[in-house]
Amino acid sequence: MLTAVLGMQWGDEGKGKVVDILAEHNDYIVRFQGGNNAGHTIVTPQGKKYVLHVVPSGILQGKKCVIGNGVVIDPAFLREEINNLRAQGVKITPENLYISENASVIMPYHLVIDKLKGGGVGTTGRGIGPAYTDKIARTGIRMGELFDSEKFLEEKINTLLKEKNKEIKDLGGEPLETSKILKDLNELKRDRNYCLGFFITDTQEVLNKAIKKRENILFEGAQGYLLDIDHGTYPYVTSSNTSKGGIHTGTGIGKNMDHVVGIVKAYTTRVGNGPFPTELDNELGESLRKKGGEYGATTGRPRRCGWLDLKLLKKAVIANSPDSLAITKLDVLDGLDSIQVHDPIGGYNSLKGWQKDISNLRDYKDLPDNAKKYLKFMSEQLEVPISMVSVGQRKDQTIFLQSYKKLKK
Ligand code: IMP
């Protein structure tokens, strides 16, 4: 069975927790786009916290993890992430982490250019846009190429740096040197604890074999629909296809998904700049931010908060065609007198809030009537059933609904 988890808003919907729940029923967990701009926080029932950026979170459960060709990778950052996870006792070996030889490398000049240029969009400064720019311009370096002959790499970087340094100087930055870049790369490649070279493989083939063996595969989206390069709030978007199509281009697997779970936070947040029609730039927004812990997992930036926007979610439903929805952070809305929802026609609906703490509830029937009404309204408007409702950070703080059964085949 092939399952996908996709963010339906501007990212940070709480995909990490849902992926963590679904990983139990899957053999492989796959990233297909984005890079270390993403940040997934996983909290175990014992309260142990892990923050993952590029490595799929299934690694915590000893699952086989794949980083597909559509991902951009900063090899130095990846080493740090792997080392940190290993220090927390997580086993990461070439037997459970597979990196596509065709994934694009985030080079040091991409980081410099992003920092000098990404302010308008409010990027994460991780070199994502510049790395994808080079991929599309056919001037990128792929992971497999890092292990080509040193001479080839030196010539390629030398040629590329002439252009990059011009751009960096024009933007007021310090030019880089090929010798330093090569030295750092060599050090990474030769780090025997890191084993970068051993992780790199033909991931399309790895996944194809797994499909032939009827293994269960979970495709884990990063960011969300409204940050999609084609369908999001351009130019205030990320540089990859965060919606369903990205799964196929980002892995080389054409087979259809058996189940897509769309992740919808019970309210809306966005980090970085750009339009946000339901933004609450007031005390209420501030209280949602505090209660929901709405600070970026990657950059620590405060997230902008606002009401649910069904008009935009309708678009996400069209693009992602979810079979079910996971509604996250419903508990953050506890205690509100009323909840506003931007409806598909563009007007506002006001729904009554609930005064009960729902974080300890595990059964749908125990939810306050107004919370049920809110969920029902959402599901009816979007015409998608709900499979899960998250009422707290921990994995056990989850309410499963009827359509969840379809995910456990
Ligand atoms: P970039 O992906 O670093 O180029 O940033 C482009 C836009 O996407 C900025 O507004 C970022 O804040 C936003 N963004 C990138 N990754 C994430 C994420 O994982 N969650 C939420 N927003 C993100």
Short mmCIF file of C-alpha atoms and ligand atoms in Angstrom, two decimals:
data_model
loop_
_atom_site.label_atom_id
_atom_site.label_comp_id
_atom_site.label_asym_id
_atom_site.label_seq_id
_atom_site.Cartn_x
_atom_site.Cartn_y
_atom_site.Cartn_z
CA MET A 1 0.00 0.00 0.00
CA LEU A 2 1.27 3.47 -0.90
CA THR A 3 0.25 6.27 1.48
CA ALA A 4 1.07 9.96 1.33
CA VAL A 5 0.96 12.63 4.02
CA LEU A 6 0.65 16.13 2.59
CA GLY A 7 0.40 19.54 4.25
CA MET A 8 -2.69 21.47 3.11
CA GLN A 9 -1.73 24.96 4.37
CA TRP A 10 1.57 26.89 4.65
CA GLY A 11 3.50 24.06 6.30
CA ASP A 12 3.86 23.35 10.02
CA GLU A 13 0.49 21.57 10.06
CA GLY A 14 1.86 18.85 12.34
CA LYS A 15 2.78 16.34 9.64
CA GLY A 16 5.62 14.96 11.78
CA LYS A 17 3.30 13.48 14.37
CA VAL A 18 0.95 11.96 11.78
CA VAL A 19 3.91 10.46 9.91
CA ASP A 20 5.17 9.08 13.21
CA ILE A 21 1.78 7.42 13.83
CA LEU A 22 1.51 6.01 10.32
CA ALA A 23 5.14 4.86 10.21
CA GLU A 24 4.12 1.96 12.45
CA HIS A 25 2.11 0.46 9.56
CA ASN A 26 4.79 1.08 6.95
CA ASP A 27 8.12 -0.44 5.91
CA TYR A 28 9.59 2.55 4.07
CA ILE A 29 9.30 6.29 4.72
CA VAL A 30 10.18 8.59 1.82
CA ARG A 31 11.00 12.29 1.47
CA PHE A 32 10.48 13.58 -2.07
CA GLN A 33 10.95 17.37 -2.08
CA GLY A 34 12.34 20.27 -0.09
CA GLY A 35 15.38 20.02 2.11
CA ASN A 36 16.47 21.13 5.53
CA ASN A 37 14.07 24.09 5.36
CA ALA A 38 11.62 21.58 6.86
CA GLY A 39 11.51 20.80 10.54
CA HIS A 40 9.54 17.97 12.12
CA THR A 41 9.30 17.75 15.89
CA ILE A 42 8.50 14.35 17.32
CA VAL A 43 7.67 13.89 20.99
CA THR A 44 7.57 10.31 22.31
CA PRO A 45 5.01 9.23 24.95
CA GLN A 46 7.96 9.38 27.40
CA GLY A 47 8.37 13.04 26.48
CA LYS A 48 11.64 12.62 24.57
CA LYS A 49 11.92 15.20 21.81
CA TYR A 50 13.54 14.77 18.40
CA VAL A 51 13.81 17.45 15.71
CA LEU A 52 14.34 16.20 12.18
CA HIS A 53 15.04 18.25 9.08
CA VAL A 54 16.07 16.07 6.12
CA VAL A 55 16.10 12.56 7.56
CA PRO A 56 12.59 11.05 7.45
CA SER A 57 11.17 10.69 10.95
CA GLY A 58 10.52 6.96 10.40
CA ILE A 59 14.19 6.50 11.26
CA LEU A 60 13.19 6.78 14.95
CA GLN A 61 11.18 3.57 14.59
CA GLY A 62 13.95 1.73 12.75
CA LYS A 63 12.11 1.98 9.42
CA LYS A 64 13.85 2.10 6.06
CA CYS A 65 14.10 5.74 5.03
CA VAL A 66 14.56 7.14 1.55
CA ILE A 67 15.57 10.64 0.48
CA GLY A 68 14.41 10.89 -3.12
CA ASN A 69 15.80 12.66 -6.17
CA GLY A 70 13.50 15.68 -5.67
CA VAL A 71 15.18 16.66 -2.39
CA VAL A 72 18.02 19.18 -2.06
CA ILE A 73 20.71 18.17 0.42
CA ASP A 74 23.34 20.12 2.31
CA PRO A 75 25.88 17.34 3.06
CA ALA A 76 27.44 19.20 6.01
CA PHE A 77 24.04 19.85 7.58
CA LEU A 78 23.03 16.24 7.01
CA ARG A 79 26.13 15.06 8.86
CA GLU A 80 25.21 17.18 11.84
CA GLU A 81 21.64 15.93 11.82
CA ILE A 82 22.76 12.30 11.61
CA ASN A 83 25.34 12.82 14.36
CA ASN A 84 22.76 14.47 16.63
CA LEU A 85 20.26 11.66 16.11
CA ARG A 86 22.94 9.04 16.69
CA ALA A 87 23.92 10.82 19.90
CA GLN A 88 20.27 10.38 21.00
CA GLY A 89 20.58 6.64 20.35
CA VAL A 90 19.02 6.47 16.87
CA LYS A 91 20.55 3.85 14.57
CA ILE A 92 21.37 5.22 11.11
CA THR A 93 23.22 2.98 8.66
CA PRO A 94 23.30 2.40 4.89
CA GLU A 95 20.78 -0.41 5.62
CA ASN A 96 18.10 2.01 6.79
CA LEU A 97 18.92 5.28 5.02
CA TYR A 98 19.00 5.51 1.22
CA ILE A 99 19.85 8.78 -0.51
CA SER A 100 19.19 9.31 -4.21
CA GLU A 101 22.29 9.74 -6.35
CA ASN A 102 20.17 12.27 -8.31
CA ALA A 103 19.24 14.47 -5.35
CA SER A 104 20.69 17.98 -5.76
CA VAL A 105 23.49 19.25 -3.54
CA ILE A 106 23.08 22.51 -1.63
CA MET A 107 26.54 24.01 -2.13
CA PRO A 108 28.13 26.65 0.14
CA TYR A 109 27.48 29.38 -2.46
CA HIS A 110 23.76 28.53 -2.36
CA LEU A 111 23.72 29.28 1.35
CA VAL A 112 25.55 32.58 0.85
CA ILE A 113 23.24 33.67 -1.99
CA ASP A 114 20.08 32.68 -0.08
CA LYS A 115 21.19 34.69 2.95
CA LEU A 116 21.94 37.74 0.78
CA LYS A 117 18.86 37.47 -1.41
CA GLY A 118 16.09 35.58 0.42
CA GLY A 119 14.97 38.41 2.73
CA GLY A 120 12.01 39.54 0.60
CA VAL A 121 10.35 36.15 0.74
CA GLY A 122 11.63 35.52 4.25
CA THR A 123 13.28 32.21 3.35
CA THR A 124 14.80 29.88 5.91
CA GLY A 125 18.26 30.88 4.61
CA ARG A 126 19.20 27.23 4.04
CA GLY A 127 20.09 27.62 0.34
CA ILE A 128 16.91 25.90 -0.90
CA GLY A 129 15.88 28.37 -3.64
CA PRO A 130 19.39 28.83 -5.10
CA ALA A 131 19.96 25.04 -5.16
CA TYR A 132 16.68 24.43 -7.01
CA THR A 133 17.50 27.37 -9.32
CA ASP A 134 20.70 25.58 -10.37
CA LYS A 135 18.85 22.29 -10.76
CA ILE A 136 16.38 23.84 -13.22
CA ALA A 137 19.15 25.82 -14.97
CA ARG A 138 21.00 22.49 -15.37
CA THR A 139 24.02 23.86 -13.54
CA GLY A 140 23.50 21.94 -10.31
CA ILE A 141 25.63 19.24 -8.73
CA ARG A 142 23.94 15.95 -7.87
CA MET A 143 24.79 13.79 -4.86
CA GLY A 144 26.28 11.05 -7.05
CA GLU A 145 28.62 13.55 -8.69
CA LEU A 146 30.29 14.29 -5.36
CA PHE A 147 31.90 10.89 -5.75
CA ASP A 148 33.11 11.43 -9.34
CA SER A 149 36.81 12.10 -9.84
CA GLU A 150 38.20 14.98 -7.86
CA LYS A 151 39.44 16.59 -11.06
CA PHE A 152 35.94 16.58 -12.56
CA LEU A 153 34.48 18.14 -9.43
CA GLU A 154 37.23 20.75 -9.23
CA GLU A 155 36.69 21.80 -12.84
CA LYS A 156 32.93 21.95 -12.39
CA ILE A 157 33.10 24.00 -9.20
CA ASN A 158 35.74 26.30 -10.72
CA THR A 159 33.51 27.07 -13.68
CA LEU A 160 30.41 27.53 -11.55
CA LEU A 161 32.16 29.72 -8.98
CA LYS A 162 33.11 32.32 -11.60
CA GLU A 163 29.41 33.10 -12.09
CA LYS A 164 28.45 32.60 -8.45
CA ASN A 165 31.18 34.89 -7.15
CA LYS A 166 30.07 37.64 -9.54
CA GLU A 167 26.56 37.36 -8.11
CA ILE A 168 27.83 37.22 -4.52
CA LYS A 169 29.98 40.33 -5.04
CA ASP A 170 27.08 42.19 -6.67
CA LEU A 171 24.96 41.37 -3.62
CA GLY A 172 27.70 42.72 -1.34
CA GLY A 173 29.02 39.37 -0.10
CA GLU A 174 32.46 37.78 0.20
CA PRO A 175 33.51 35.58 -2.77
CA LEU A 176 34.25 31.89 -2.10
CA GLU A 177 37.25 29.77 -3.09
CA THR A 178 37.14 26.46 -4.95
CA SER A 179 40.01 25.04 -2.86
CA LYS A 180 38.15 25.63 0.43
CA ILE A 181 34.90 24.14 -0.92
CA LEU A 182 36.78 21.07 -2.18
CA LYS A 183 38.69 20.70 1.08
CA ASP A 184 35.46 20.76 3.11
CA LEU A 185 33.75 18.35 0.74
CA ASN A 186 36.70 15.95 0.89
CA GLU A 187 36.63 16.04 4.64
CA LEU A 188 32.91 15.15 4.60
CA LYS A 189 33.43 12.39 2.03
CA ARG A 190 36.26 10.84 4.00
CA ASP A 191 34.51 10.98 7.37
CA ARG A 192 34.23 7.27 8.09
CA ASN A 193 31.63 7.71 10.80
CA TYR A 194 29.40 9.64 8.43
CA CYS A 195 29.60 7.10 5.51
CA LEU A 196 27.96 9.60 3.08
CA GLY A 197 29.05 7.58 0.02
CA PHE A 198 27.41 4.41 1.33
CA PHE A 199 24.01 6.04 1.71
CA ILE A 200 23.93 7.14 -1.95
CA THR A 201 22.12 4.81 -4.32
CA ASP A 202 19.47 4.45 -7.03
CA THR A 203 16.43 5.11 -4.82
CA GLN A 204 13.96 4.69 -7.69
CA GLU A 205 15.13 1.07 -7.86
CA VAL A 206 15.03 0.65 -4.07
CA LEU A 207 11.40 1.80 -4.07
CA ASN A 208 10.47 -0.19 -7.15
CA LYS A 209 11.75 -3.38 -5.53
CA ALA A 210 9.82 -2.57 -2.37
CA ILE A 211 6.63 -2.02 -4.40
CA LYS A 212 7.16 -5.36 -6.21
CA LYS A 213 7.46 -7.04 -2.79
CA ARG A 214 4.18 -5.34 -1.77
CA GLU A 215 5.85 -3.49 1.09
CA ASN A 216 4.03 -0.54 2.62
CA ILE A 217 5.50 2.83 1.70
CA LEU A 218 4.74 6.20 3.25
CA PHE A 219 5.55 9.39 1.34
CA GLU A 220 6.18 12.27 3.72
CA GLY A 221 5.58 15.76 2.35
CA ALA A 222 7.49 18.78 3.59
CA GLN A 223 6.06 22.33 3.78
CA GLY A 224 2.47 22.66 2.53
CA TYR A 225 0.26 23.22 -0.51
CA LEU A 226 0.28 27.02 -0.25
CA LEU A 227 4.09 27.02 -0.46
CA ASP A 228 4.06 24.98 -3.70
CA ILE A 229 6.19 26.65 -6.40
CA ASP A 230 3.38 26.29 -8.99
CA HIS A 231 0.22 26.46 -6.92
CA GLY A 232 1.16 28.42 -3.80
CA THR A 233 1.15 32.12 -3.01
CA TYR A 234 3.91 32.89 -5.55
CA PRO A 235 6.48 34.40 -5.16
CA TYR A 236 6.09 33.83 -1.39
CA VAL A 237 6.58 30.10 -1.76
CA THR A 238 9.31 27.51 -1.50
CA SER A 239 11.04 26.22 -4.63
CA SER A 240 9.58 22.72 -4.94
CA ASN A 241 6.26 21.02 -5.66
CA THR A 242 4.88 20.39 -2.21
CA SER A 243 1.61 18.99 -3.56
CA LYS A 244 0.80 15.48 -4.74
CA GLY A 245 2.52 15.72 -8.11
CA GLY A 246 5.83 16.23 -6.33
CA ILE A 247 5.69 12.66 -5.05
CA HIS A 248 6.02 11.22 -8.54
CA THR A 249 8.64 13.62 -9.90
CA GLY A 250 10.57 13.56 -6.65
CA THR A 251 10.93 9.76 -6.48
CA GLY A 252 10.57 8.46 -10.03
CA ILE A 253 7.63 6.31 -8.91
CA GLY A 254 4.54 6.66 -11.11
CA LYS A 255 2.25 4.27 -9.28
CA ASN A 256 -0.81 5.96 -7.79
CA MET A 257 -1.18 6.42 -4.05
CA ASP A 258 -3.66 4.13 -2.32
CA HIS A 259 -4.42 6.74 0.34
CA VAL A 260 -3.54 10.42 0.67
CA VAL A 261 -3.89 12.02 4.10
CA GLY A 262 -4.23 15.79 3.96
CA ILE A 263 -3.00 17.48 7.13
CA VAL A 264 -5.02 20.48 8.24
CA LYS A 265 -4.21 22.47 11.35
CA ALA A 266 -7.44 23.56 13.11
CA TYR A 267 -6.36 27.17 12.50
CA THR A 268 -3.79 28.64 10.10
CA THR A 269 -0.16 29.68 10.47
CA ARG A 270 2.56 30.89 8.16
CA VAL A 271 6.21 31.80 8.62
CA GLY A 272 7.93 34.21 6.32
CA ASN A 273 6.31 36.91 4.23
CA GLY A 274 3.35 36.89 1.86
CA PRO A 275 -0.44 37.13 1.84
CA PHE A 276 -2.48 35.62 4.67
CA PRO A 277 -6.18 36.56 4.32
CA THR A 278 -7.31 35.19 7.71
CA GLU A 279 -4.34 36.49 9.73
CA LEU A 280 -5.06 37.62 13.28
CA ASP A 281 -2.59 40.41 13.80
CA ASN A 282 -3.88 41.03 17.32
CA GLU A 283 -4.01 39.64 20.85
CA LEU A 284 -5.95 36.58 19.76
CA GLY A 285 -3.27 35.74 17.19
CA GLU A 286 -0.65 36.18 19.89
CA SER A 287 -2.52 33.85 22.24
CA LEU A 288 -2.81 31.16 19.52
CA ARG A 289 0.94 31.52 18.93
CA LYS A 290 1.69 31.05 22.62
CA LYS A 291 -0.77 28.23 23.21
CA GLY A 292 0.15 26.41 20.01
CA GLY A 293 3.90 26.91 20.48
CA GLU A 294 3.94 28.49 17.03
CA TYR A 295 7.63 29.15 16.56
CA GLY A 296 9.48 27.70 13.54
CA ALA A 297 11.15 24.31 14.20
CA THR A 298 13.89 25.31 11.75
CA THR A 299 14.48 29.01 12.34
CA GLY A 300 12.71 29.65 15.65
CA ARG A 301 10.83 32.54 14.02
CA PRO A 302 7.37 33.34 15.47
CA ARG A 303 4.68 32.02 13.14
CA ARG A 304 1.88 34.31 11.98
CA CYS A 305 -1.47 32.92 13.18
CA GLY A 306 -5.04 33.18 11.93
CA TRP A 307 -8.38 31.44 11.40
CA LEU A 308 -9.03 28.44 9.22
CA ASP A 309 -9.33 29.33 5.52
CA LEU A 310 -11.63 26.90 3.74
CA LYS A 311 -11.41 28.87 0.52
CA LEU A 312 -7.69 28.10 0.25
CA LEU A 313 -8.13 24.58 1.63
CA LYS A 314 -10.57 23.82 -1.21
CA LYS A 315 -7.70 24.47 -3.61
CA ALA A 316 -5.45 22.12 -1.64
CA VAL A 317 -8.16 19.45 -1.88
CA ILE A 318 -8.29 19.84 -5.66
CA ALA A 319 -4.50 19.50 -5.98
CA ASN A 320 -3.88 16.77 -3.42
CA SER A 321 -7.11 14.79 -3.70
CA PRO A 322 -6.93 13.59 -0.09
CA ASP A 323 -8.82 10.42 0.84
CA SER A 324 -8.98 11.59 4.44
CA LEU A 325 -7.96 14.53 6.61
CA ALA A 326 -5.97 14.62 9.82
CA ILE A 327 -6.99 17.68 11.84
CA THR A 328 -4.22 18.80 14.14
CA LYS A 329 -3.94 21.04 17.20
CA LEU A 330 -7.69 21.16 17.84
CA ASP A 331 -6.92 21.55 21.57
CA VAL A 332 -5.29 24.94 20.89
CA LEU A 333 -8.80 26.31 20.22
CA ASP A 334 -10.09 25.24 23.68
CA GLY A 335 -11.65 28.07 25.64
CA LEU A 336 -12.59 30.40 22.74
CA ASP A 337 -16.08 31.93 22.74
CA SER A 338 -16.34 31.77 18.98
CA ILE A 339 -14.30 30.53 16.04
CA GLN A 340 -14.32 32.25 12.66
CA VAL A 341 -13.90 30.32 9.43
CA HIS A 342 -13.21 31.81 6.02
CA ASP A 343 -15.64 29.84 3.88
CA PRO A 344 -15.21 28.69 0.26
CA ILE A 345 -17.21 31.64 -1.08
CA GLY A 346 -14.96 34.09 0.69
CA GLY A 347 -17.29 35.12 3.52
CA TYR A 348 -16.90 34.43 7.22
CA ASN A 349 -18.79 31.90 9.30
CA SER A 350 -18.86 32.19 13.03
CA LEU A 351 -19.04 28.94 14.98
CA LYS A 352 -19.42 28.58 18.73
CA GLY A 353 -16.33 27.54 20.69
CA TRP A 354 -16.07 25.07 23.59
CA GLN A 355 -14.88 25.63 27.13
CA LYS A 356 -13.51 22.18 27.90
CA ASP A 357 -9.88 20.96 27.90
CA ILE A 358 -9.96 18.30 25.18
CA SER A 359 -6.29 17.24 25.37
CA ASN A 360 -7.11 14.19 27.51
CA LEU A 361 -9.92 12.91 25.29
CA ARG A 362 -9.29 9.85 23.13
CA ASP A 363 -12.79 9.14 21.83
CA TYR A 364 -14.68 11.24 19.29
CA LYS A 365 -17.96 10.82 21.15
CA ASP A 366 -16.49 12.55 24.23
CA LEU A 367 -15.65 15.76 22.34
CA PRO A 368 -17.80 18.79 23.22
CA ASP A 369 -20.68 19.24 20.74
CA ASN A 370 -19.25 22.49 19.42
CA ALA A 371 -15.90 20.83 18.67
CA LYS A 372 -17.78 18.09 16.77
CA LYS A 373 -19.73 20.77 14.89
CA TYR A 374 -16.49 22.49 13.93
CA LEU A 375 -14.99 19.23 12.60
CA LYS A 376 -18.20 18.34 10.79
CA PHE A 377 -18.40 21.76 9.18
CA MET A 378 -14.83 21.43 7.94
CA SER A 379 -15.31 17.92 6.60
CA GLU A 380 -18.61 18.75 4.89
CA GLN A 381 -17.29 21.91 3.28
CA LEU A 382 -14.18 20.15 2.00
CA GLU A 383 -16.07 16.95 1.15
CA VAL A 384 -13.38 14.77 2.71
CA PRO A 385 -13.80 12.45 5.72
CA ILE A 386 -11.63 12.92 8.80
CA SER A 387 -9.43 10.01 9.88
CA MET A 388 -7.61 11.55 12.83
CA VAL A 389 -7.85 14.47 15.23
CA SER A 390 -4.78 15.50 17.16
CA VAL A 391 -5.40 17.03 20.61
CA GLY A 392 -1.83 17.39 21.89
CA GLN A 393 1.82 17.06 20.97
CA ARG A 394 2.25 13.47 22.12
CA LYS A 395 1.45 10.54 19.89
CA ASP A 396 -1.14 9.14 22.31
CA GLN A 397 -3.04 12.45 22.26
CA THR A 398 -4.91 11.42 19.13
CA ILE A 399 -8.55 10.59 18.37
CA PHE A 400 -9.04 8.07 15.57
CA LEU A 401 -12.16 8.13 13.45
CA GLN A 402 -13.85 5.54 11.28
CA SER A 403 -11.85 6.22 8.08
CA TYR A 404 -8.55 5.61 9.92
CA LYS A 405 -9.14 1.87 9.42
CA LYS A 406 -8.36 2.24 5.72
CA LEU A 407 -4.85 3.35 6.63
CA LYS A 408 -4.00 0.22 8.55
CA LYS A 409 -4.24 -2.34 5.75
P1 IMP B 1 12.70 28.49 1.60
O1 IMP B 1 12.00 27.18 1.46
O2 IMP B 1 13.76 28.49 2.66
O3 IMP B 1 13.20 29.02 0.29
O4 IMP B 1 11.62 29.58 2.11
C1 IMP B 1 10.52 29.99 1.28
C2 IMP B 1 9.26 30.22 2.12
O5 IMP B 1 8.80 28.95 2.59
C3 IMP B 1 9.48 31.07 3.36
O6 IMP B 1 8.30 31.82 3.59
C4 IMP B 1 9.66 30.04 4.46
O7 IMP B 1 9.32 30.55 5.73
C5 IMP B 1 8.69 28.97 4.00
N1 IMP B 1 9.04 27.64 4.49
C6 IMP B 1 10.04 26.84 4.06
N2 IMP B 1 10.05 25.66 4.72
C7 IMP B 1 9.02 25.71 5.57
C8 IMP B 1 8.48 24.77 6.52
O8 IMP B 1 8.96 23.64 6.69
N3 IMP B 1 7.39 25.20 7.22
C9 IMP B 1 6.82 26.41 7.02
N4 IMP B 1 7.28 27.30 6.16
C10 IMP B 1 8.37 26.96 5.44
#
